[in-house]
CSV table of C-alpha atoms in Angstrom, one decimal:
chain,number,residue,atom,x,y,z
A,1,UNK,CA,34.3,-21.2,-6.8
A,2,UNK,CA,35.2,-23.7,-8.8
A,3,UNK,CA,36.7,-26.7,-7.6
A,4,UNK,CA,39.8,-29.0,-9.6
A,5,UNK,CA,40.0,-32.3,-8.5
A,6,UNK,CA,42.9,-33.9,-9.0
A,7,UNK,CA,43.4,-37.6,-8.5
A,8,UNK,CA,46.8,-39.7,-9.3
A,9,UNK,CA,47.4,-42.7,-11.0
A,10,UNK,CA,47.6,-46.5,-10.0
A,11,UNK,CA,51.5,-46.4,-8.9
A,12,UNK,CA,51.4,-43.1,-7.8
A,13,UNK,CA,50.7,-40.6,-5.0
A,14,UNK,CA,49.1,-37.0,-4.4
A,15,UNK,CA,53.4,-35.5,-4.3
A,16,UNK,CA,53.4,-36.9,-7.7
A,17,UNK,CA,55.2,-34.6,-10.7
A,18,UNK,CA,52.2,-33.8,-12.8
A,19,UNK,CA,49.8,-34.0,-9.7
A,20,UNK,CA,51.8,-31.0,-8.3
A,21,UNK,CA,52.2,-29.6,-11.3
A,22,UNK,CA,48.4,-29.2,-12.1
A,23,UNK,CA,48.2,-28.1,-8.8
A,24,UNK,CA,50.5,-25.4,-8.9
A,25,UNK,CA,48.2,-24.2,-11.9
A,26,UNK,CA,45.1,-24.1,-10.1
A,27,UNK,CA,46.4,-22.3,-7.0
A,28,UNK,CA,47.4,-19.4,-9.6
A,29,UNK,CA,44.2,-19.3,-11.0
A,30,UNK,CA,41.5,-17.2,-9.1
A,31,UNK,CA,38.5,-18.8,-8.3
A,32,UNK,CA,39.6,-22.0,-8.4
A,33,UNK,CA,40.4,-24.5,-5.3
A,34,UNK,CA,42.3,-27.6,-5.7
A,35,UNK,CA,41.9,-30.6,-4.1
A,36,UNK,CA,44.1,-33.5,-4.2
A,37,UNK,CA,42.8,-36.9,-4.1
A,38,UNK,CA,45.3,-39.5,-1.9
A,39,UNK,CA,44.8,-42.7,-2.8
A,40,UNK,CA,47.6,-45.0,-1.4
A,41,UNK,CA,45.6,-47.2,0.9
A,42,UNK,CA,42.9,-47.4,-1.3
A,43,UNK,CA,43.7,-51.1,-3.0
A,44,UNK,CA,41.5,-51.3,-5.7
A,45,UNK,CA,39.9,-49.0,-8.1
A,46,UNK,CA,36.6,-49.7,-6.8
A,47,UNK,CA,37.5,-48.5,-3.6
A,48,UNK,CA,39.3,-45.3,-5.0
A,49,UNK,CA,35.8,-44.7,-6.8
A,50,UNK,CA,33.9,-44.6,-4.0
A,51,UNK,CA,36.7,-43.0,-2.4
A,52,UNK,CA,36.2,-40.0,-4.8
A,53,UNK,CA,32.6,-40.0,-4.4
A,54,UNK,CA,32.4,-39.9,-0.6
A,55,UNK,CA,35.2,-37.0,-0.5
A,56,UNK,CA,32.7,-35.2,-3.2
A,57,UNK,CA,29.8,-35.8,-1.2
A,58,UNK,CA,31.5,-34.8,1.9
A,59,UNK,CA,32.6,-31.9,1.2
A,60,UNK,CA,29.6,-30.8,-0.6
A,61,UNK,CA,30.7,-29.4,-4.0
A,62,UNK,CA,27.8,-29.3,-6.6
A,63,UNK,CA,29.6,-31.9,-10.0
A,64,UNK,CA,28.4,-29.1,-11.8
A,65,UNK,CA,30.8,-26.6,-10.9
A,66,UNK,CA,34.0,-29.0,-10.4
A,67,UNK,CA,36.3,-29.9,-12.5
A,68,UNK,CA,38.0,-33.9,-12.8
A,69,UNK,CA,41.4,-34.2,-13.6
A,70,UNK,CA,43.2,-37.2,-13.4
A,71,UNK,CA,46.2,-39.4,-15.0
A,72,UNK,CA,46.1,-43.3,-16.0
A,73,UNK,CA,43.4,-44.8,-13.4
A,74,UNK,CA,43.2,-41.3,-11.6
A,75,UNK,CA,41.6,-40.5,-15.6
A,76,UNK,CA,39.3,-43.4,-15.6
A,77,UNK,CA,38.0,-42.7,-12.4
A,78,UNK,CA,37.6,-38.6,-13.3
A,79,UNK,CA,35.7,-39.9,-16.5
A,80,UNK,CA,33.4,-42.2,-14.3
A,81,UNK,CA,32.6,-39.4,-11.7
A,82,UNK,CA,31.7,-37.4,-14.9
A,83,UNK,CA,29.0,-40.2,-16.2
A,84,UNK,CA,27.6,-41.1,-13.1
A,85,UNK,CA,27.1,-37.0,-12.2
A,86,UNK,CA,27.3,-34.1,-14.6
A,87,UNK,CA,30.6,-31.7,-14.3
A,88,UNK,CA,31.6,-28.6,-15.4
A,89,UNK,CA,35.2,-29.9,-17.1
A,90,UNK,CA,37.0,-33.3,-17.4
A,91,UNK,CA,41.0,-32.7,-17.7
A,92,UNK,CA,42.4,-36.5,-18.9
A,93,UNK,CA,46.2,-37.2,-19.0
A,94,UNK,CA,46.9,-41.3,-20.9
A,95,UNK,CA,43.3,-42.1,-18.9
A,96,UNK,CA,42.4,-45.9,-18.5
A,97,UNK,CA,39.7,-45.9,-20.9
A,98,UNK,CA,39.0,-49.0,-22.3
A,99,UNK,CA,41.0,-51.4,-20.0
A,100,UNK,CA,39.5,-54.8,-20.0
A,101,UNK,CA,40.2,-55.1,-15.8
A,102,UNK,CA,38.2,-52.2,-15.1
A,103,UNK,CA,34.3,-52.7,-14.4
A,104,UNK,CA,33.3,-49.9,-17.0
A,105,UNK,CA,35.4,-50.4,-20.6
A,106,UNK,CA,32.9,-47.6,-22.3
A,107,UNK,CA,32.1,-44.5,-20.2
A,108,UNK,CA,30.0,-41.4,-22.0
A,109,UNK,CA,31.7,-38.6,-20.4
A,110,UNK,CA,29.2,-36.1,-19.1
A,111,UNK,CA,31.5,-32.9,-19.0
A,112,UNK,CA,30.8,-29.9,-20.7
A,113,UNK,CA,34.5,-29.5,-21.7
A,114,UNK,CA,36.7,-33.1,-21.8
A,115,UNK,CA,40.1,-32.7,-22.9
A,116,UNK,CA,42.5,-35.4,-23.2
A,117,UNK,CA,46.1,-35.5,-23.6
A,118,UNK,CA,47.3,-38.9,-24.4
A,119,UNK,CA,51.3,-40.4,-25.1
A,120,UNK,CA,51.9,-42.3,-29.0
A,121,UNK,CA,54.4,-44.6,-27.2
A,122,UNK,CA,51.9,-45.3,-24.4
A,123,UNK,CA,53.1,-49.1,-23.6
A,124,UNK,CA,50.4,-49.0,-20.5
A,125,UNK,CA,47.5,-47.7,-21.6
A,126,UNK,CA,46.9,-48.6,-25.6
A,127,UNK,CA,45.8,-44.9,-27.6
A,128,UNK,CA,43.5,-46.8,-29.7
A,129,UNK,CA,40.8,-47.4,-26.8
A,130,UNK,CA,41.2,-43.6,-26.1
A,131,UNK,CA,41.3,-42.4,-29.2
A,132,UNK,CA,38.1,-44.3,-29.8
A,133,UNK,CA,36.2,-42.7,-27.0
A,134,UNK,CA,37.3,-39.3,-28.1
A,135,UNK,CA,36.3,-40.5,-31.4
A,136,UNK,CA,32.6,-41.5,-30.4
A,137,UNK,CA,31.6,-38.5,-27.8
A,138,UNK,CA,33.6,-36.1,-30.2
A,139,UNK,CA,36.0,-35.1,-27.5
A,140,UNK,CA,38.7,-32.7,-27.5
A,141,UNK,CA,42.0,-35.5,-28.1
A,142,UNK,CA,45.8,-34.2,-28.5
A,143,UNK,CA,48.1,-37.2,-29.5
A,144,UNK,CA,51.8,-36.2,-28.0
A,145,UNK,CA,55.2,-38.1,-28.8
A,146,UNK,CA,55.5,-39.5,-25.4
A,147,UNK,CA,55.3,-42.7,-23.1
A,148,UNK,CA,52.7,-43.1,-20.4
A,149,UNK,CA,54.2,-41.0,-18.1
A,150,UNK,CA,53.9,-37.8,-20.3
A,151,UNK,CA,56.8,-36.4,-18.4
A,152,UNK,CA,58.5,-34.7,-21.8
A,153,UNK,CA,55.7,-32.9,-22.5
A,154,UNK,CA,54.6,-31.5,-19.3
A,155,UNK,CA,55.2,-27.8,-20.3
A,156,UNK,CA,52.7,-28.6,-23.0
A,157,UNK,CA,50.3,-29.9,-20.3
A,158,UNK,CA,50.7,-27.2,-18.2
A,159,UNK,CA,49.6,-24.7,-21.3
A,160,UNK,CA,46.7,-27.3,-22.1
A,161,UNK,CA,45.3,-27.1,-18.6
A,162,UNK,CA,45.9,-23.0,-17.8
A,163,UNK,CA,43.8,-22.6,-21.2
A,164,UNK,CA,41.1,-25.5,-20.7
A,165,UNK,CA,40.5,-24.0,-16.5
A,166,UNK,CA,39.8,-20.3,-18.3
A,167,UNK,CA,37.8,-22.4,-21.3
A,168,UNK,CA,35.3,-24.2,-18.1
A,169,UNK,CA,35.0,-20.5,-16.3
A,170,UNK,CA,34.3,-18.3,-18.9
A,171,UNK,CA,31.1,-21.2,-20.0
């Protein structure tokens, strides 16, 4: 069994668009369990970090067999999971890598598949930062015409994410 984790972003909730969108994708695909991350009272990304850990831990899934994905600071922390313990896939929509508030501005991604789907007319999270860490760890980047929310090109998502959940259970 493979489990999808799926964590929101800073302003957002576990009902939100794409969160329910992903998840809708991983319910139709067998083997896999989803399980949304809520975290509204959580105030600070520290506390949504260890708040992703401990529901890990809990639950007892081996990193290895789980897959983190995550938009904005639900990314970041997805990506920081991924270098603190190994997972099978990293799925990253406009993550908050490199932001200069966050206590980790360079993570190495330890995923054996990372892909990352990042908006041109991000005004929240700048592409350069990401595009350099796809860049570095040679990571699977696609570059969309779209703002932070990447709510235009969710049907493209959607594809990315059907074909990257076969990629991490076929490997």
């Amino acid at each position: 069994m493979t489990h999808v984790y799926l964590s929101h972003g800073l302003e957002s909730g576990p009902e939100a668009l794409k969160v329910q969108a992903l998840k809708r994708v991983v319910e139709a695909c067998e083997d896999c369990e989803a399980v949304v991350m809520d975290y509204r009272d959580q105030p600070s990304h520290q506390a949504r970090f260890a708040h992703l850990l401990a529901t890990l831990e809990t639950r007892g899934d081996d990193p290895a067999h789980c897959i983190m994905a995550g938009s904005s600071l639900g990314g970041f922390l997805s990506a920081a999971v991924s270098q603190r313990h190994p997972v099978l896939g990293c799925f990253l929509l406009a993550p908050a890598l490199g932001m200069p508030d966050y206590p980790e501005t360079t993570l190495t991604l330890g995923a054996r598949h990372t892909h990352i789907i990042h908006g041109w007319r991000d005004d929240v999270v700048p592409c350069e930062p990401v595009i350099e860490h796809a860049r570095r760890q040679r990571l699977s980047l696609r570059m969309v015409d779209d703002d932070h929310r990447l709510h235009a090109s969710l049907p493209l998502i959607l594809r990315d994410f059907e074909q990257f959940l076969a990629l991490c259970q076929t490997a």
